[in-house]
Amino acid sequence: MYYPEPIENLIINLMKLPGIGRKTATRLAFFLLNSDESYISELSRSLTDIKDKIRLCSVCYNLTEKDPCQICSDERRDRDTLCVVEEPSHMMVIEASYPNRYRYHILHGVINPLDGIGPDDIHINELKLRIEKENIKEIIVATNPNIEGNTTAHYISEILKGSQVRITRIAFGIPIGGDIIYTDSQTIKSSIENRKDL
Amino acid sequence: MYYPEPIENLIINLMKLPGIGRKTATRLAFFLLNSDESYISELSRSLTDIKDKIRLCSVCYNLTEKDPCQICSDERRDRDTLCVVEEPSHMMVIEASYPNRYRYHILHGVINPLDGIGPDDIHINELKLRIEKENIKEIIVATNPNIEGNTTAHYISEILKGSQVRITRIAFGIPIGGDIIYTDSQTIKSSIENRKDL
């Protein structure tokens, strides 16, 4: 015994979304069944719009409607520094702390040999060319503090050896407002190794 | 600083779904951005399909593509009994226990004076007419064991007083596999009051 086919189809399609099982998908499907037609058509259009209207910026690989993107076209931002991030969403997190300050380079992934992702599969070569072309003075590598993020950071510093650019990495340690008692040993190690004079 | 407008629109539309906040909506939007175009168009079509293709059965008010629905057209089912449920999803739960056995009447709601929902706002009058027309012998009222479900069950039994139909309500008590120690006092009361001879 199943729901009528159009409802089953919707449930099955919703179940392909991350973190959504059959129960949640069914709940969402019934919510949608009881929603206004105008909301359904808006949601449906906004889904197809992201495929039709969104592309990657040819400079920084940010998601954008216009090329170059709003950030690359923003004259207020520091022209000497680039923040290198894994994903567009990571860029947004840095923007929230430093609005309109930095320009970015979005790798769209990290080096991950186990998944068969090498340096040529992410936008690393484009980063190197860009540093030369735009005469960048510093890159702040803001990849995640895990194996893939570290590997990627090291690879970037390797291929830029001999160039004049300063390469820095964001600091890892106990988060502000965190508590030493709840901090894992890797983080403690990082915060001891990277201690600063008071 | 926001994402490009098409992405923001999608996030805002996803946030209108129940239980989905900005964080989850953003995660879903980025998943969708990285999905195949074919999946996006399928999901989008399945959304509009539920509005275009799904209607209510004119007999039982089940959701259906054809009228009367598959269940009402199923000759194997008991013609003397109707299960009265609040929602189509509740019908599915009973079907899972008793496949192809009962026919249903779906109220699409419960009486809830606080929300301004009276008997005329749900399919109760249609139930009364149907019992006469189809010469139903028993209705099993399977509304939820809460104030609204109880009120609705009592209202149904009131308006059917004097008719020949037997009106029963599903039993409430400790669920099978449950444990008395974790059972709330209302459920214990119900299970004591409705005790049976061994």
Short mmCIF file of C-alpha atoms in Angstrom, two decimals:
data_model
loop_
_atom_site.label_atom_id
_atom_site.label_comp_id
_atom_site.label_asym_id
_atom_site.label_seq_id
_atom_site.Cartn_x
_atom_site.Cartn_y
_atom_site.Cartn_z
CA MET A 1 0.00 0.00 0.00
CA TYR A 2 1.54 3.23 -1.15
CA TYR A 3 0.42 6.81 -1.56
CA PRO A 4 -0.74 7.85 -5.04
CA GLU A 5 2.18 7.92 -7.47
CA PRO A 6 2.74 11.71 -7.58
CA ILE A 7 3.04 11.76 -3.77
CA GLU A 8 5.36 8.72 -3.77
CA ASN A 9 7.53 10.39 -6.42
CA LEU A 10 7.83 13.53 -4.34
CA ILE A 11 8.68 11.52 -1.21
CA ILE A 12 11.36 9.56 -3.11
CA ASN A 13 12.87 12.74 -4.53
CA LEU A 14 12.89 14.43 -1.12
CA MET A 15 14.61 11.35 0.37
CA LYS A 16 17.59 12.02 -1.91
CA LEU A 17 18.31 15.19 0.10
CA PRO A 18 20.95 14.83 2.83
CA GLY A 19 19.63 13.99 6.29
CA ILE A 20 16.08 13.35 5.07
CA GLY A 21 14.64 9.88 5.63
CA ARG A 22 11.26 8.49 4.63
CA LYS A 23 9.48 9.86 7.69
CA THR A 24 10.69 13.43 7.26
CA ALA A 25 10.14 13.25 3.49
CA THR A 26 6.54 12.11 4.07
CA ARG A 27 5.97 14.93 6.56
CA LEU A 28 7.37 17.46 4.09
CA ALA A 29 5.30 16.01 1.24
CA PHE A 30 2.08 16.40 3.24
CA PHE A 31 3.04 19.92 4.26
CA LEU A 32 3.58 20.71 0.58
CA LEU A 33 0.27 19.07 -0.36
CA ASN A 34 -1.47 21.46 2.00
CA SER A 35 0.53 24.51 0.89
CA ASP A 36 -0.61 27.29 -1.41
CA GLU A 37 -0.07 26.67 -5.08
CA SER A 38 1.90 29.94 -5.22
CA TYR A 39 4.47 28.66 -2.70
CA ILE A 40 4.87 25.37 -4.57
CA SER A 41 5.50 27.13 -7.86
CA GLU A 42 7.93 29.58 -6.22
CA LEU A 43 9.86 26.75 -4.58
CA SER A 44 9.88 24.85 -7.84
CA ARG A 45 11.12 27.88 -9.78
CA SER A 46 13.81 28.71 -7.21
CA LEU A 47 15.10 25.15 -7.62
CA THR A 48 15.52 25.41 -11.38
CA ASP A 49 16.83 28.99 -11.07
CA ILE A 50 19.96 27.93 -9.22
CA LYS A 51 20.92 25.74 -12.17
CA ASP A 52 19.92 28.32 -14.79
CA LYS A 53 21.32 31.48 -13.20
CA ILE A 54 24.26 30.54 -10.98
CA ARG A 55 27.76 30.13 -12.41
CA LEU A 56 31.30 30.32 -11.04
CA CYS A 57 33.20 33.60 -11.04
CA SER A 58 36.09 33.29 -13.54
CA VAL A 59 38.43 35.09 -11.13
CA CYS A 60 37.81 33.58 -7.67
CA TYR A 61 35.39 30.68 -8.41
CA ASN A 62 32.74 32.09 -6.09
CA LEU A 63 29.11 31.31 -6.97
CA THR A 64 27.64 34.27 -8.80
CA GLU A 65 25.05 35.61 -11.22
CA LYS A 66 27.45 38.13 -12.80
CA ASP A 67 31.04 37.47 -13.86
CA PRO A 68 33.27 38.70 -12.23
CA CYS A 69 31.40 38.35 -8.96
CA GLN A 70 30.33 41.12 -6.59
CA ILE A 71 33.30 40.49 -4.30
CA CYS A 72 35.92 40.56 -7.06
CA SER A 73 34.35 43.79 -8.35
CA ASP A 74 34.39 45.41 -4.90
CA GLU A 75 37.07 48.14 -4.94
CA ARG A 76 37.06 48.58 -1.15
CA ARG A 77 38.67 45.21 -0.55
CA ASP A 78 42.35 44.60 0.16
CA ARG A 79 44.09 43.99 -3.20
CA ASP A 80 47.25 42.48 -1.68
CA THR A 81 45.73 39.55 0.18
CA LEU A 82 43.72 36.49 -0.80
CA CYS A 83 41.85 34.18 1.56
CA VAL A 84 42.00 30.62 0.21
CA VAL A 85 38.96 28.57 1.25
CA GLU A 86 37.55 25.14 0.45
CA GLU A 87 33.96 26.11 -0.30
CA PRO A 88 31.78 29.19 -0.92
CA SER A 89 30.07 28.60 2.43
CA HIS A 90 33.46 28.91 4.21
CA MET A 91 33.97 32.27 2.53
CA MET A 92 30.63 33.42 3.98
CA VAL A 93 31.82 32.56 7.49
CA ILE A 94 34.91 34.74 7.09
CA GLU A 95 32.81 37.54 5.55
CA ALA A 96 30.63 37.47 8.66
CA SER A 97 33.72 38.31 10.81
CA TYR A 98 35.42 40.68 8.34
CA PRO A 99 32.78 42.22 6.07
CA ASN A 100 34.12 43.66 2.78
CA ARG A 101 37.76 43.24 3.81
CA TYR A 102 39.28 40.35 1.92
CA ARG A 103 39.17 38.88 -1.54
CA TYR A 104 38.97 35.12 -1.88
CA HIS A 105 40.01 32.15 -3.89
CA ILE A 106 37.66 29.20 -3.65
CA LEU A 107 39.22 25.81 -4.28
CA HIS A 108 35.94 23.87 -4.49
CA GLY A 109 37.32 20.90 -2.63
CA VAL A 110 40.50 19.64 -0.99
CA ILE A 111 43.18 17.17 -2.01
CA ASN A 112 41.90 13.75 -0.98
CA PRO A 113 43.85 10.82 -2.50
CA LEU A 114 41.45 8.25 -0.97
CA ASP A 115 38.59 9.79 -2.98
CA GLY A 116 40.84 10.23 -6.02
CA ILE A 117 40.87 14.02 -5.76
CA GLY A 118 44.25 15.47 -6.71
CA PRO A 119 45.52 19.05 -7.06
CA ASP A 120 44.30 19.28 -10.66
CA ASP A 121 40.71 18.55 -9.58
CA ILE A 122 40.46 21.72 -7.49
CA HIS A 123 41.35 25.32 -8.42
CA ILE A 124 44.97 25.29 -7.22
CA ASN A 125 46.71 25.98 -10.54
CA GLU A 126 44.40 28.93 -11.05
CA LEU A 127 45.47 30.20 -7.61
CA LYS A 128 49.13 30.13 -8.62
CA LEU A 129 48.50 32.00 -11.89
CA ARG A 130 46.34 34.51 -10.09
CA ILE A 131 48.98 35.28 -7.44
CA GLU A 132 51.44 36.15 -10.22
CA LYS A 133 48.96 38.05 -12.36
CA GLU A 134 47.47 40.12 -9.54
CA ASN A 135 50.77 40.55 -7.70
CA ILE A 136 49.36 39.18 -4.43
CA LYS A 137 51.51 39.80 -1.31
CA GLU A 138 49.91 37.32 1.10
CA ILE A 139 47.61 34.30 0.93
CA ILE A 140 45.78 33.26 4.07
CA VAL A 141 45.11 29.52 3.74
CA ALA A 142 41.82 28.85 5.56
CA THR A 143 41.33 25.16 4.80
CA ASN A 144 39.94 23.00 7.59
CA PRO A 145 42.16 21.57 10.34
CA ASN A 146 41.91 17.95 9.18
CA ILE A 147 44.08 15.62 7.06
CA GLU A 148 42.71 16.84 3.72
CA GLY A 149 42.82 20.51 4.71
CA ASN A 150 46.39 20.17 6.00
CA THR A 151 47.53 18.27 2.90
CA THR A 152 46.03 20.94 0.68
CA ALA A 153 47.65 23.76 2.69
CA HIS A 154 51.05 22.06 2.48
CA TYR A 155 50.69 21.42 -1.24
CA ILE A 156 49.90 25.08 -1.82
CA SER A 157 52.96 26.19 0.17
CA GLU A 158 55.11 23.73 -1.82
CA ILE A 159 54.10 24.92 -5.27
CA LEU A 160 54.56 28.56 -4.21
CA LYS A 161 58.09 28.03 -2.88
CA GLY A 162 60.45 30.49 -4.47
CA SER A 163 57.74 33.05 -5.15
CA GLN A 164 57.64 36.26 -3.13
CA VAL A 165 54.16 35.68 -1.68
CA ARG A 166 53.79 35.31 2.09
CA ILE A 167 51.78 32.18 2.93
CA THR A 168 49.95 32.06 6.26
CA ARG A 169 47.48 29.64 7.77
CA ILE A 170 44.66 30.56 10.15
CA ALA A 171 45.27 29.55 13.78
CA PHE A 172 43.72 26.48 15.41
CA GLY A 173 43.17 26.21 19.14
CA ILE A 174 40.56 26.41 21.84
CA PRO A 175 37.54 28.34 20.52
CA ILE A 176 36.72 31.64 22.24
CA GLY A 177 34.22 30.91 25.00
CA GLY A 178 35.28 27.25 24.99
CA ASP A 179 36.49 25.38 28.04
CA ILE A 180 39.80 23.55 28.40
CA ILE A 181 38.07 20.69 30.19
CA TYR A 182 35.97 19.88 27.13
CA THR A 183 38.76 20.33 24.59
CA ASP A 184 40.13 17.30 22.72
CA SER A 185 43.83 16.44 22.94
CA GLN A 186 44.63 17.42 19.32
CA THR A 187 43.27 20.90 19.90
CA ILE A 188 45.15 21.21 23.20
CA LYS A 189 48.35 20.20 21.39
CA SER A 190 47.74 22.77 18.69
CA SER A 191 47.06 25.50 21.24
CA ILE A 192 50.20 24.65 23.26
CA GLU A 193 52.44 24.40 20.17
CA ASN A 194 51.13 27.72 18.88
CA ARG A 195 51.36 29.53 22.23
CA LYS A 196 52.27 33.22 22.20
CA ASP A 197 54.29 35.43 24.56
CA LEU A 198 52.14 37.44 26.91
CA MET B 1 26.74 39.87 2.79
CA TYR B 2 24.41 37.37 1.24
CA TYR B 3 24.62 34.60 -1.31
CA PRO B 4 23.65 35.48 -4.89
CA GLU B 5 19.92 36.13 -5.14
CA PRO B 6 18.86 32.80 -6.71
CA ILE B 7 20.59 30.92 -3.87
CA GLU B 8 19.07 33.24 -1.23
CA ASN B 9 15.62 32.72 -2.77
CA LEU B 10 16.02 28.96 -2.61
CA ILE B 11 17.21 29.13 1.02
CA ILE B 12 14.26 31.35 1.98
CA ASN B 13 11.79 29.03 0.25
CA LEU B 14 13.31 25.95 1.90
CA MET B 15 13.08 27.69 5.31
CA LYS B 16 9.28 27.75 4.92
CA LEU B 17 9.27 23.96 5.27
CA PRO B 18 8.52 22.61 8.76
CA GLY B 19 11.56 21.92 10.94
CA ILE B 20 14.00 23.54 8.50
CA GLY B 21 16.00 26.51 9.77
CA ARG B 22 18.52 28.68 7.95
CA LYS B 23 21.41 26.30 8.57
CA THR B 24 19.66 23.22 7.21
CA ALA B 25 18.19 25.22 4.32
CA THR B 26 21.68 26.45 3.39
CA ARG B 27 23.06 22.91 3.56
CA LEU B 28 20.23 21.67 1.33
CA ALA B 29 20.70 24.56 -1.11
CA PHE B 30 24.40 23.75 -1.53
CA PHE B 31 23.62 20.07 -1.95
CA LEU B 32 21.13 21.02 -4.68
CA LEU B 33 23.66 23.36 -6.31
CA ASN B 34 26.04 20.41 -6.65
CA SER B 35 23.32 17.99 -7.83
CA ASP B 36 22.68 16.80 -11.37
CA GLU B 37 20.40 18.99 -13.42
CA SER B 38 18.19 15.93 -14.01
CA TYR B 39 17.54 15.49 -10.29
CA ILE B 40 16.70 19.17 -9.87
CA SER B 41 14.19 19.10 -12.71
CA GLU B 42 12.67 15.84 -11.42
CA LEU B 43 12.30 17.27 -7.92
CA SER B 44 10.84 20.45 -9.34
CA ARG B 45 8.35 18.52 -11.51
CA SER B 46 7.33 16.23 -8.65
CA LEU B 47 6.53 19.35 -6.60
CA THR B 48 4.19 20.82 -9.17
CA ASP B 49 2.73 17.37 -9.95
CA ILE B 50 1.23 17.00 -6.49
CA LYS B 51 -0.81 20.14 -7.08
CA ASP B 52 -1.71 19.27 -10.67
CA LYS B 53 -2.52 15.57 -10.31
CA ILE B 54 -3.67 14.94 -6.73
CA ARG B 55 -7.30 15.50 -5.73
CA LEU B 56 -9.59 14.20 -2.99
CA CYS B 57 -11.69 11.07 -3.53
CA SER B 58 -15.36 12.14 -3.68
CA VAL B 59 -16.34 9.11 -1.56
CA CYS B 60 -13.81 8.87 1.28
CA TYR B 61 -11.71 12.08 0.83
CA ASN B 62 -8.50 10.12 0.43
CA LEU B 63 -5.78 11.70 -1.71
CA THR B 64 -5.95 10.18 -5.16
CA GLU B 65 -5.20 10.53 -8.86
CA LYS B 66 -8.44 8.76 -9.91
CA ASP B 67 -11.91 9.35 -8.49
CA PRO B 68 -13.13 7.22 -6.74
CA CYS B 69 -9.80 6.21 -5.26
CA GLN B 70 -8.08 2.83 -5.42
CA ILE B 71 -9.30 1.90 -1.94
CA CYS B 72 -12.95 2.77 -2.57
CA SER B 73 -12.79 0.81 -5.84
CA ASP B 74 -11.27 -2.26 -4.12
CA GLU B 75 -13.98 -4.96 -4.00
CA ARG B 76 -12.07 -7.15 -1.51
CA ARG B 77 -12.60 -4.72 1.33
CA ASP B 78 -15.24 -5.02 4.05
CA ARG B 79 -18.35 -3.15 2.83
CA ASP B 80 -20.00 -2.97 6.27
CA THR B 81 -17.32 -1.10 8.18
CA LEU B 82 -15.66 2.30 7.87
CA CYS B 83 -12.51 3.43 9.66
CA VAL B 84 -12.80 7.14 10.45
CA VAL B 85 -9.39 8.85 10.57
CA GLU B 86 -8.12 12.41 10.87
CA GLU B 87 -5.61 12.40 8.01
CA PRO B 88 -4.57 10.31 4.98
CA SER B 89 -1.31 9.46 6.76
CA HIS B 90 -3.27 7.89 9.64
CA MET B 91 -5.09 5.71 7.12
CA MET B 92 -1.71 4.48 5.87
CA VAL B 93 -0.75 3.40 9.40
CA ILE B 94 -3.90 1.27 9.70
CA GLU B 95 -3.36 -0.15 6.21
CA ALA B 96 0.11 -1.29 7.30
CA SER B 97 -1.51 -3.43 10.04
CA TYR B 98 -4.58 -4.55 8.06
CA PRO B 99 -3.77 -4.46 4.36
CA ASN B 100 -6.80 -4.34 2.04
CA ARG B 101 -9.27 -4.95 4.86
CA TYR B 102 -11.10 -1.74 5.67
CA ARG B 103 -12.59 1.18 3.84
CA TYR B 104 -12.01 4.64 5.26
CA HIS B 105 -13.49 8.03 5.79
CA ILE B 106 -10.94 10.81 6.09
CA LEU B 107 -12.07 13.84 8.07
CA HIS B 108 -9.12 16.07 7.11
CA GLY B 109 -8.88 17.57 10.56
CA VAL B 110 -10.47 17.46 13.98
CA ILE B 111 -12.88 19.72 15.82
CA ASN B 112 -10.75 22.37 17.50
CA PRO B 113 -12.73 25.38 18.81
CA LEU B 114 -9.52 27.21 19.84
CA ASP B 115 -8.40 27.23 16.21
CA GLY B 116 -11.95 27.99 15.02
CA ILE B 117 -12.42 24.56 13.43
CA GLY B 118 -15.96 23.30 13.84
CA PRO B 119 -17.76 20.17 12.57
CA ASP B 120 -18.64 21.86 9.26
CA ASP B 121 -14.96 22.46 8.51
CA ILE B 122 -14.15 18.74 8.38
CA HIS B 123 -15.92 15.94 6.47
CA ILE B 124 -18.34 14.89 9.24
CA ASN B 125 -21.62 15.65 7.47
CA GLU B 126 -20.40 13.64 4.50
CA LEU B 127 -19.72 10.76 6.92
CA LYS B 128 -23.32 10.79 8.15
CA LEU B 129 -24.72 10.83 4.62
CA ARG B 130 -22.37 8.09 3.58
CA ILE B 131 -23.34 5.79 6.47
CA GLU B 132 -26.98 6.01 5.38
CA LYS B 133 -26.31 5.71 1.67
CA GLU B 134 -23.90 2.77 1.91
CA ASN B 135 -25.79 1.08 4.76
CA ILE B 136 -22.69 0.91 6.98
CA LYS B 137 -22.96 -1.41 10.02
CA GLU B 138 -20.00 -0.17 12.08
CA ILE B 139 -17.73 2.83 12.17
CA ILE B 140 -14.37 2.51 13.94
CA VAL B 141 -13.41 5.99 15.10
CA ALA B 142 -9.61 6.15 15.00
CA THR B 143 -9.04 9.78 15.94
CA ASN B 144 -6.07 10.54 18.21
CA PRO B 145 -6.30 10.16 22.02
CA ASN B 146 -6.13 13.90 22.75
CA ILE B 147 -8.71 16.63 23.47
CA GLU B 148 -9.48 17.35 19.81
CA GLY B 149 -9.60 13.67 18.84
CA ASN B 150 -11.88 12.87 21.78
CA THR B 151 -14.17 15.85 21.06
CA THR B 152 -14.46 14.78 17.44
CA ALA B 153 -15.21 11.16 18.40
CA HIS B 154 -17.92 12.30 20.84
CA TYR B 155 -19.45 14.66 18.30
CA ILE B 156 -19.64 11.85 15.75
CA SER B 157 -21.34 9.54 18.24
CA GLU B 158 -23.83 12.34 19.14
CA ILE B 159 -24.94 13.07 15.57
CA LEU B 160 -25.32 9.35 14.85
CA LYS B 161 -27.52 8.70 17.91
CA GLY B 162 -30.73 6.99 16.85
CA SER B 163 -29.18 5.46 13.75
CA GLN B 164 -28.53 1.72 13.63
CA VAL B 165 -24.78 2.01 13.10
CA ARG B 166 -22.45 0.60 15.74
CA ILE B 167 -19.86 3.18 16.77
CA THR B 168 -16.57 1.95 18.22
CA ARG B 169 -13.34 3.65 19.13
CA ILE B 170 -9.87 2.11 18.92
CA ALA B 171 -8.35 1.17 22.31
CA PHE B 172 -5.75 3.27 24.12
CA GLY B 173 -3.29 1.79 26.60
CA ILE B 174 0.26 0.68 27.05
CA PRO B 175 1.82 0.03 23.63
CA ILE B 176 2.91 -3.54 22.87
CA GLY B 177 6.56 -3.90 23.88
CA GLY B 178 6.22 -0.85 26.12
CA ASP B 179 7.09 -0.84 29.80
CA ILE B 180 4.77 0.12 32.66
CA ILE B 181 7.59 1.98 34.38
CA TYR B 182 7.88 4.45 31.47
CA THR B 183 4.14 4.88 30.91
CA ASP B 184 2.50 8.21 31.71
CA SER B 185 -0.35 8.36 34.22
CA GLN B 186 -3.07 9.14 31.63
CA THR B 187 -2.15 6.02 29.67
CA ILE B 188 -2.06 3.92 32.85
CA LYS B 189 -5.54 5.22 33.75
CA SER B 190 -6.83 4.37 30.30
CA SER B 191 -5.36 0.90 30.46
CA ILE B 192 -6.82 0.23 33.92
CA GLU B 193 -10.27 1.59 33.03
CA ASN B 194 -10.37 -0.48 29.86
CA ARG B 195 -9.10 -3.68 31.49
CA LYS B 196 -10.43 -6.99 30.22
CA ASP B 197 -11.23 -10.32 31.87
CA LEU B 198 -8.49 -12.93 31.46
#
